[in-house]
Structures are given as C-alpha cells and as structure tokens.
Amino acid sequence: MQRILQPGEIEALDHTSFPRILLPQPGSLFAERAARLRQLANGNPIADYLQFVAQIMDAQHKAVASIDMAAPDAETIARSQQHSMPLLPAVDHIDPAWQAVLINMLDSLQAGDQALPAPLQPLIQELRNLPAQARDDIAKKLLQKEVAARHVGMAPFIMAALQVVFTKRAASIAPSDVPMTDPASICPICASEPVASVIRIGGKMAGHRYLHCGTCACEWQMVRVKCSHCESTKGIHYQGIDGAGEAVLAETCDECGSYRKIVNQEKDPMVDPLADDLASLMLDLLMSETSFQRAGANPLLFVAVAEGRQGEADTSLIDPAA
C-alpha cells in the first residue's frame, strides 16, 4: 500500500529546491568577520588596516545587541512585490537608531580592551563632537557612494554603524516577504550594490551562487557564470593571482567591461564576501592594469576625490600606527 505524502514531506524530497534569499545572522556576523579579517591579516600588505577594521567589527558585534528593528509593514511589502522594487532603499530609509549605534561603537573604541590606538583617538572625538545632522548628511552621502576627502577618516565608522542597523532590520524580515527585484543586480531589501558574490556550501544552498549586500548583508541567489552587474551571460571570465588559489577571483564581463569578486566556499569554507574582498586589495590593484572597471565598492574602503583638485583620486587608508 502506498502512503500519500503530505505537502511538507513533498518539499523535503525536492533536492533541487534551494533558498532564494539568505538573511543575515547579526548575532554572529560581525564577530565572524572580525575573526576572518584577523586570519587574513597575517602577511597581508594592508595588515594594519585589516586589524583596524576587525576592531571596528568587534564594536559592531557589541552594538548589535543594543537595538531592535521592526520589519516593514504589510503595505510596504505588498507594494515592493507588486512593482518588483527593493523593500526599503537605504538612502531613503536611514533609521535614527544608527546615531545611538555609532555612539555605542565609539564608546567601545575609545576605552577598554577594544580601544583604538592613541593616534586615532582625536578622529573618534571629532566624529563624536559632530552635530547629529552633520553625521546624517555624511551617512546619506556615503550611501550614495559620495565621500569628501575631509570625511574619509570618519567614513568607516559611520558606514559600520549603518551596517549594524540595516543588518538588524534585514534579519527581521521573512524571506518570503523579500521581493524579486528588477534589475536583479541590486539588493532586494536595501537597493545597495553587492560587494561580492559567494558560492555557498552546506544544505540546499550548496553549490549555488549568492550576491552579498555590503550594507545589510542580505544575500540573493543568482546563477553562476552570469555578470552580477549587467546580467549578461556572454564573455564571462575569471582572473586571479598566480599561486593564490581560487578562493577569491575576479569575475569579468566582456559585455559591460566590469568585474566583481567571487569568493568560493568550496575552495575555502571560511571565506567571507566582505572580509575577503577587503583583504584581496592586491587583486584589485592588478585588475586596475586591465581594461575592466570594478563594479561597486567595498563599504569599508573609500576612495575620495580631493576637494579643489577635480579628477585626482585619493585612495585613503587609515594607518593605526601613524
């Protein structure tokens, strides 16, 4: 006699199904990123900067427990699904809670075990002394991919605080409420660009490629061998550094002339899209010698155009030992 399978059992037998959306786990995300950066700092040309960002991530991990974020209402969800648009575009939905998160993080970075080196303390104090409206203005510009040269030093702290708030909010959303967006190359929750893509391992997501949002850490599935910028399936190639393995590669597209990094957990289970992208700056430097332009930036690494010197780019890293 055959037993009739119930709906839940039918899905369980479908080994071809896989999650379309992977929501962030804010309780562990920032701590795991910090640990990964410290691992990658060993022998890295920008080791000091990676250690600096790891300390910021320690502060993020501490601050994330201090806030609760509500999911979007039913009307917002229905509208975004009807029009295939992101739920809460970051630039237009900066929650005021980010200011308290920033102060919480600065408290951690000014005193105690997580305190940054003395040369960076005046910068932290300057950021603390800024009026809230001035901080809001800088935050909005960062989300619009604009940063003035005089704000480059403050940018990682501000963006890190925004990441905490947007990540906590993304985690409150049910995967089924996240819309299918058009274009599929932007985050379906906050409309930000992906910082990198990642080939995942484990469970039903094994072997599938996801784009990773650098702002809210949401991941959405996109088929492999497809440009994550223009969505073309033609002229896709992969470039890496000789002897560095294949865990982090630059995925190039002949159609639009762009590249974005792809990190592969099948090659290294510990890779993190944001951390490994940041730590592989040498690959970006080598790609700068080609005709391909990077699609999207790392949210914790900033390039500013010096004010009054139009057209001259100033790539700025904070040196904790300066």
Tab-separated table of C-alpha atoms in Angstrom:
chain	number	residue	atom	x	y	z
A	1	MET	CA	0.000	0.000	0.000
A	2	GLN	CA	1.362	3.419	-0.934
A	3	ARG	CA	1.348	6.234	1.601
A	4	ILE	CA	0.159	9.652	0.423
A	5	LEU	CA	2.813	12.279	1.104
A	6	GLN	CA	1.798	15.454	2.863
A	7	PRO	CA	2.867	18.858	1.429
A	8	GLY	CA	5.716	19.321	3.906
A	9	GLU	CA	7.103	15.897	3.076
A	10	ILE	CA	6.960	16.605	-0.650
A	11	GLU	CA	9.147	19.703	-0.275
A	12	ALA	CA	11.558	17.720	1.862
A	13	LEU	CA	12.055	15.285	-1.011
A	14	ASP	CA	12.750	18.047	-3.531
A	15	HIS	CA	16.533	18.153	-3.564
A	16	THR	CA	16.523	20.683	-6.421
A	17	SER	CA	14.919	23.401	-4.282
A	18	PHE	CA	17.165	25.928	-2.593
A	19	PRO	CA	16.662	29.206	-0.737
A	20	ARG	CA	16.347	32.285	-2.943
A	21	ILE	CA	17.165	34.617	-0.046
A	22	LEU	CA	19.662	34.197	2.786
A	23	LEU	CA	19.055	36.652	5.604
A	24	PRO	CA	21.919	37.793	7.861
A	25	GLN	CA	22.561	36.451	11.343
A	26	PRO	CA	23.533	39.677	13.155
A	27	GLY	CA	24.275	37.910	16.437
A	28	SER	CA	27.327	36.231	14.916
A	29	LEU	CA	28.024	38.005	11.604
A	30	PHE	CA	30.328	40.768	12.826
A	31	ALA	CA	32.278	38.587	15.242
A	32	GLU	CA	32.901	36.043	12.492
A	33	ARG	CA	34.002	38.768	10.086
A	34	ALA	CA	36.413	40.166	12.663
A	35	ALA	CA	37.930	36.731	13.181
A	36	ARG	CA	38.261	36.222	9.430
A	37	LEU	CA	39.986	39.580	8.957
A	38	ARG	CA	42.495	38.774	11.682
A	39	GLN	CA	43.215	35.487	9.954
A	40	LEU	CA	43.692	37.231	6.605
A	41	ALA	CA	45.879	39.973	8.099
A	42	ASN	CA	48.787	37.592	8.577
A	43	GLY	CA	51.356	38.574	5.941
A	44	ASN	CA	48.909	40.873	4.149
A	45	PRO	CA	50.296	44.159	2.711
A	46	ILE	CA	47.452	46.068	4.407
A	47	ALA	CA	47.561	44.069	7.635
A	48	ASP	CA	47.313	47.179	9.842
A	49	TYR	CA	44.147	48.296	8.090
A	50	LEU	CA	42.585	44.829	8.329
A	51	GLN	CA	43.322	44.757	12.061
A	52	PHE	CA	41.791	48.231	12.374
A	53	VAL	CA	38.601	47.135	10.601
A	54	ALA	CA	38.486	43.993	12.754
A	55	GLN	CA	38.383	46.222	15.838
A	56	ILE	CA	35.506	48.185	14.305
A	57	MET	CA	33.718	44.893	13.725
A	58	ASP	CA	34.246	43.959	17.366
A	59	ALA	CA	32.426	47.191	18.231
A	60	GLN	CA	29.693	46.311	15.721
A	61	HIS	CA	29.235	42.937	17.406
A	62	LYS	CA	28.848	44.612	20.782
A	63	ALA	CA	26.447	47.286	19.485
A	64	VAL	CA	24.147	44.981	17.528
A	65	ALA	CA	22.551	43.659	20.714
A	66	SER	CA	21.622	47.176	21.800
A	67	ILE	CA	18.884	47.724	19.209
A	68	ASP	CA	15.709	46.113	17.922
A	69	MET	CA	14.411	46.840	14.451
A	70	ALA	CA	10.858	46.307	13.235
A	71	ALA	CA	10.044	44.573	9.970
A	72	PRO	CA	8.386	46.654	7.222
A	73	ASP	CA	4.605	46.865	7.292
A	74	ALA	CA	2.317	44.813	5.054
A	75	GLU	CA	1.605	47.746	2.735
A	76	THR	CA	5.303	48.323	2.046
A	77	ILE	CA	5.836	44.620	1.403
A	78	ALA	CA	2.874	44.386	-0.975
A	79	ARG	CA	3.940	47.492	-2.906
A	80	SER	CA	7.521	46.324	-3.349
A	81	GLN	CA	6.404	42.888	-4.528
A	82	GLN	CA	3.864	44.349	-6.928
A	83	HIS	CA	6.427	46.640	-8.548
A	84	SER	CA	9.496	44.355	-8.204
A	85	MET	CA	11.360	47.011	-6.274
A	86	PRO	CA	13.506	46.824	-3.128
A	87	LEU	CA	11.681	46.888	0.186
A	88	LEU	CA	13.492	49.725	1.945
A	89	PRO	CA	16.081	51.563	-0.195
A	90	ALA	CA	18.864	52.520	2.186
A	91	VAL	CA	19.247	56.170	1.164
A	92	ASP	CA	15.559	56.857	1.841
A	93	HIS	CA	15.222	54.750	4.980
A	94	ILE	CA	18.035	55.693	7.356
A	95	ASP	CA	16.675	54.814	10.771
A	96	PRO	CA	17.557	57.355	13.501
A	97	ALA	CA	18.745	54.428	15.619
A	98	TRP	CA	22.040	54.471	13.731
A	99	GLN	CA	23.190	57.515	15.710
A	100	ALA	CA	22.912	55.669	19.033
A	101	VAL	CA	24.688	52.685	17.492
A	102	LEU	CA	27.528	54.954	16.383
A	103	ILE	CA	27.944	56.415	19.888
A	104	ASN	CA	27.860	52.900	21.337
A	105	MET	CA	30.632	51.866	18.960
A	106	LEU	CA	32.707	54.988	19.666
A	107	ASP	CA	32.426	54.272	23.396
A	108	SER	CA	33.917	50.824	22.765
A	109	LEU	CA	36.657	52.184	20.528
A	110	GLN	CA	37.729	54.923	22.933
A	111	ALA	CA	38.202	52.866	26.080
A	112	GLY	CA	38.765	49.350	27.315
A	113	ASP	CA	40.090	46.295	25.521
A	114	GLN	CA	38.662	47.399	22.167
A	115	ALA	CA	40.157	50.898	22.237
A	116	LEU	CA	41.888	52.002	19.057
A	117	PRO	CA	45.499	53.318	19.162
A	118	ALA	CA	46.110	56.820	20.502
A	119	PRO	CA	46.744	58.399	17.053
A	120	LEU	CA	43.136	57.617	16.072
A	121	GLN	CA	41.509	58.976	19.226
A	122	PRO	CA	41.294	62.621	18.003
A	123	LEU	CA	39.455	61.415	14.892
A	124	ILE	CA	36.973	59.490	17.029
A	125	GLN	CA	36.454	62.511	19.260
A	126	GLU	CA	35.910	64.751	16.229
A	127	LEU	CA	33.232	62.380	14.967
A	128	ARG	CA	31.626	62.280	18.404
A	129	ASN	CA	31.529	66.096	18.539
A	130	LEU	CA	29.830	66.494	15.153
A	131	PRO	CA	26.182	67.596	15.314
A	132	ALA	CA	23.743	64.773	14.614
A	133	GLN	CA	22.555	66.491	11.423
A	134	ALA	CA	26.118	66.681	10.100
A	135	ARG	CA	26.567	62.969	10.766
A	136	ASP	CA	23.271	62.266	8.987
A	137	ASP	CA	24.430	64.255	5.963
A	138	ILE	CA	27.678	62.284	5.759
A	139	ALA	CA	25.801	58.996	6.165
A	140	LYS	CA	23.460	59.796	3.287
A	141	LYS	CA	26.364	60.757	1.042
A	142	LEU	CA	28.173	57.503	1.850
A	143	LEU	CA	25.098	55.503	0.878
A	144	GLN	CA	25.038	57.470	-2.375
A	145	LYS	CA	28.686	56.490	-2.979
A	146	GLU	CA	29.942	60.015	-2.291
A	147	VAL	CA	32.654	60.867	0.206
A	148	ALA	CA	34.518	64.143	0.595
A	149	ALA	CA	38.254	63.921	1.225
A	150	ARG	CA	37.856	65.511	4.656
A	151	HIS	CA	35.437	62.755	5.698
A	152	VAL	CA	37.439	59.730	4.554
A	153	GLY	CA	38.754	59.063	8.047
A	154	MET	CA	35.251	59.122	9.551
A	155	ALA	CA	33.657	57.058	6.787
A	156	PRO	CA	34.471	53.535	8.084
A	157	PHE	CA	32.954	54.319	11.489
A	158	ILE	CA	29.781	55.820	10.034
A	159	MET	CA	29.314	53.058	7.487
A	160	ALA	CA	29.912	50.412	10.139
A	161	ALA	CA	27.163	51.889	12.334
A	162	LEU	CA	24.800	51.949	9.357
A	163	GLN	CA	25.630	48.316	8.624
A	164	VAL	CA	24.569	47.320	12.135
A	165	VAL	CA	21.158	48.984	11.772
A	166	PHE	CA	20.469	47.785	8.236
A	167	THR	CA	21.636	44.249	9.033
A	168	LYS	CA	19.463	44.054	12.141
A	169	ARG	CA	16.469	45.269	10.116
A	170	ALA	CA	17.113	42.808	7.280
A	171	ALA	CA	17.197	39.965	9.793
A	172	SER	CA	13.681	40.874	10.952
A	173	ILE	CA	12.150	40.291	7.505
A	174	ALA	CA	10.647	36.976	6.456
A	175	PRO	CA	12.385	35.559	3.356
A	176	SER	CA	9.000	35.151	1.650
A	177	ASP	CA	8.402	38.909	2.018
A	178	VAL	CA	11.551	39.825	0.100
A	179	PRO	CA	10.570	40.762	-3.475
A	180	MET	CA	12.035	39.621	-6.759
A	181	THR	CA	13.662	42.817	-7.970
A	182	ASP	CA	14.311	44.169	-11.432
A	183	PRO	CA	17.185	44.565	-12.005
A	184	ALA	CA	18.342	41.521	-10.045
A	185	SER	CA	21.786	43.058	-9.557
A	186	ILE	CA	20.770	45.225	-6.567
A	187	CYS	CA	19.849	44.173	-3.062
A	188	PRO	CA	16.123	43.310	-2.877
A	189	ILE	CA	15.955	44.744	0.640
A	190	CYS	CA	18.005	47.975	0.695
A	191	ALA	CA	18.804	48.556	-3.023
A	192	SER	CA	22.566	48.617	-2.419
A	193	GLU	CA	25.054	47.018	-4.783
A	194	PRO	CA	26.592	43.673	-3.866
A	195	VAL	CA	30.129	43.899	-2.543
A	196	ALA	CA	30.949	40.449	-3.950
A	197	SER	CA	29.305	37.146	-4.744
A	198	VAL	CA	29.810	33.889	-2.870
A	199	ILE	CA	29.459	30.233	-3.775
A	200	ARG	CA	27.966	28.608	-0.693
A	201	ILE	CA	28.373	25.142	0.771
A	202	GLY	CA	26.107	23.185	3.079
A	203	GLY	CA	22.481	22.111	2.846
A	204	LYS	CA	20.261	23.058	-0.068
A	205	MET	CA	22.299	26.159	-0.871
A	206	ALA	CA	25.417	24.083	-1.636
A	207	GLY	CA	26.944	24.959	-4.990
A	208	HIS	CA	24.693	27.958	-5.541
A	209	ARG	CA	25.978	31.493	-6.054
A	210	TYR	CA	24.600	34.376	-3.989
A	211	LEU	CA	25.201	38.105	-4.263
A	212	HIS	CA	26.126	39.621	-0.900
A	213	CYS	CA	24.929	43.110	0.037
A	214	GLY	CA	27.656	45.190	1.644
A	215	THR	CA	25.109	47.338	3.503
A	216	CYS	CA	22.534	44.972	5.045
A	217	ALA	CA	24.295	41.602	4.461
A	218	CYS	CA	21.270	40.104	2.705
A	219	GLU	CA	22.163	37.506	0.069
A	220	TRP	CA	20.107	36.730	-3.011
A	221	GLN	CA	20.652	33.912	-5.450
A	222	MET	CA	21.997	34.481	-8.961
A	223	VAL	CA	23.016	31.741	-11.351
A	224	ARG	CA	26.718	31.183	-11.855
A	225	VAL	CA	28.542	32.389	-14.998
A	226	LYS	CA	26.367	35.472	-15.202
A	227	CYS	CA	27.530	39.044	-14.814
A	228	SER	CA	26.405	40.362	-11.426
A	229	HIS	CA	26.442	43.896	-12.846
A	230	CYS	CA	24.735	43.790	-16.272
A	231	GLU	CA	23.321	40.220	-16.024
A	232	SER	CA	24.878	39.156	-19.322
A	233	THR	CA	25.839	35.504	-19.773
A	234	LYS	CA	28.293	36.289	-22.571
A	235	GLY	CA	32.016	36.827	-22.206
A	236	ILE	CA	32.307	35.862	-18.527
A	237	HIS	CA	35.856	35.036	-17.410
A	238	TYR	CA	37.707	34.589	-14.138
A	239	GLN	CA	41.053	36.053	-13.160
A	240	GLY	CA	43.168	35.550	-10.067
A	241	ILE	CA	46.672	35.911	-8.688
A	242	ASP	CA	49.142	33.166	-9.591
A	243	GLY	CA	49.760	30.919	-6.618
A	244	ALA	CA	46.960	32.435	-4.532
A	245	GLY	CA	44.440	29.670	-5.204
A	246	GLU	CA	40.883	30.051	-6.448
A	247	ALA	CA	39.037	31.012	-3.273
A	248	VAL	CA	38.886	34.650	-4.416
A	249	LEU	CA	38.691	35.510	-8.118
A	250	ALA	CA	37.692	38.495	-10.214
A	251	GLU	CA	34.699	37.675	-12.394
A	252	THR	CA	34.990	39.819	-15.529
A	253	CYS	CA	32.379	40.630	-18.140
A	254	ASP	CA	33.297	41.483	-21.723
A	255	GLU	CA	29.835	42.933	-22.349
A	256	CYS	CA	29.930	45.748	-19.787
A	257	GLY	CA	33.667	45.848	-19.067
A	258	SER	CA	33.227	45.405	-15.313
A	259	TYR	CA	34.431	42.944	-12.704
A	260	ARG	CA	33.291	41.911	-9.261
A	261	LYS	CA	34.968	39.422	-6.979
A	262	ILE	CA	33.535	35.989	-6.351
A	263	VAL	CA	34.551	34.054	-3.239
A	264	ASN	CA	34.184	30.288	-3.152
A	265	GLN	CA	33.468	28.312	-0.001
A	266	GLU	CA	34.128	25.124	-1.964
A	267	LYS	CA	37.776	26.249	-2.145
A	268	ASP	CA	37.927	27.725	1.375
A	269	PRO	CA	34.958	27.183	3.745
A	270	MET	CA	35.988	30.208	5.836
A	271	VAL	CA	35.702	32.875	3.125
A	272	ASP	CA	33.504	35.881	3.878
A	273	PRO	CA	32.359	38.074	0.941
A	274	LEU	CA	33.086	41.412	2.603
A	275	ALA	CA	36.197	40.453	4.573
A	276	ASP	CA	37.877	38.529	1.755
A	277	ASP	CA	37.068	41.272	-0.717
A	278	LEU	CA	38.716	43.815	1.561
A	279	ALA	CA	41.773	41.641	2.168
A	280	SER	CA	42.332	40.952	-1.547
A	281	LEU	CA	43.189	44.548	-2.440
A	282	MET	CA	46.207	43.265	-4.380
A	283	LEU	CA	43.835	41.622	-6.845
A	284	ASP	CA	42.117	44.996	-7.345
A	285	LEU	CA	45.481	46.619	-7.986
A	286	LEU	CA	46.289	44.038	-10.640
A	287	MET	CA	42.839	44.438	-12.193
A	288	SER	CA	43.425	48.191	-12.393
A	289	GLU	CA	46.081	47.413	-15.007
A	290	THR	CA	43.425	45.840	-17.240
A	291	SER	CA	40.523	47.437	-19.107
A	292	PHE	CA	37.968	46.184	-16.565
A	293	GLN	CA	36.429	48.560	-14.025
A	294	ARG	CA	35.308	47.410	-10.605
A	295	ALA	CA	31.516	47.203	-10.219
A	296	GLY	CA	30.719	48.593	-6.778
A	297	ALA	CA	32.989	49.338	-3.854
A	298	ASN	CA	33.727	47.763	-0.506
A	299	PRO	CA	31.700	49.759	2.055
A	300	LEU	CA	34.652	49.892	4.451
A	301	LEU	CA	37.252	51.042	1.918
A	302	PHE	CA	36.881	54.520	0.491
A	303	VAL	CA	38.225	56.427	-2.478
A	304	ALA	CA	37.687	60.176	-2.330
A	305	VAL	CA	38.285	62.921	-4.822
A	306	ALA	CA	40.310	65.611	-3.113
A	307	GLU	CA	38.321	68.810	-2.909
A	308	GLY	CA	39.606	71.542	-5.195
A	309	ARG	CA	41.564	69.023	-7.296
A	310	GLN	CA	38.951	67.645	-9.619
A	311	GLY	CA	39.814	64.386	-11.303
A	312	GLU	CA	42.572	63.365	-8.904
A	313	ALA	CA	41.582	60.309	-6.895
A	314	ASP	CA	42.940	59.897	-3.396
A	315	THR	CA	42.749	56.320	-2.126
A	316	SER	CA	42.895	56.653	1.629
A	317	LEU	CA	43.561	54.026	4.269
A	318	ILE	CA	43.702	54.796	7.958
A	319	ASP	CA	47.066	53.754	9.363
A	320	PRO	CA	46.594	52.912	13.059
A	321	ALA	CA	50.338	53.113	13.564
A	322	ALA	CA	50.647	56.629	12.117
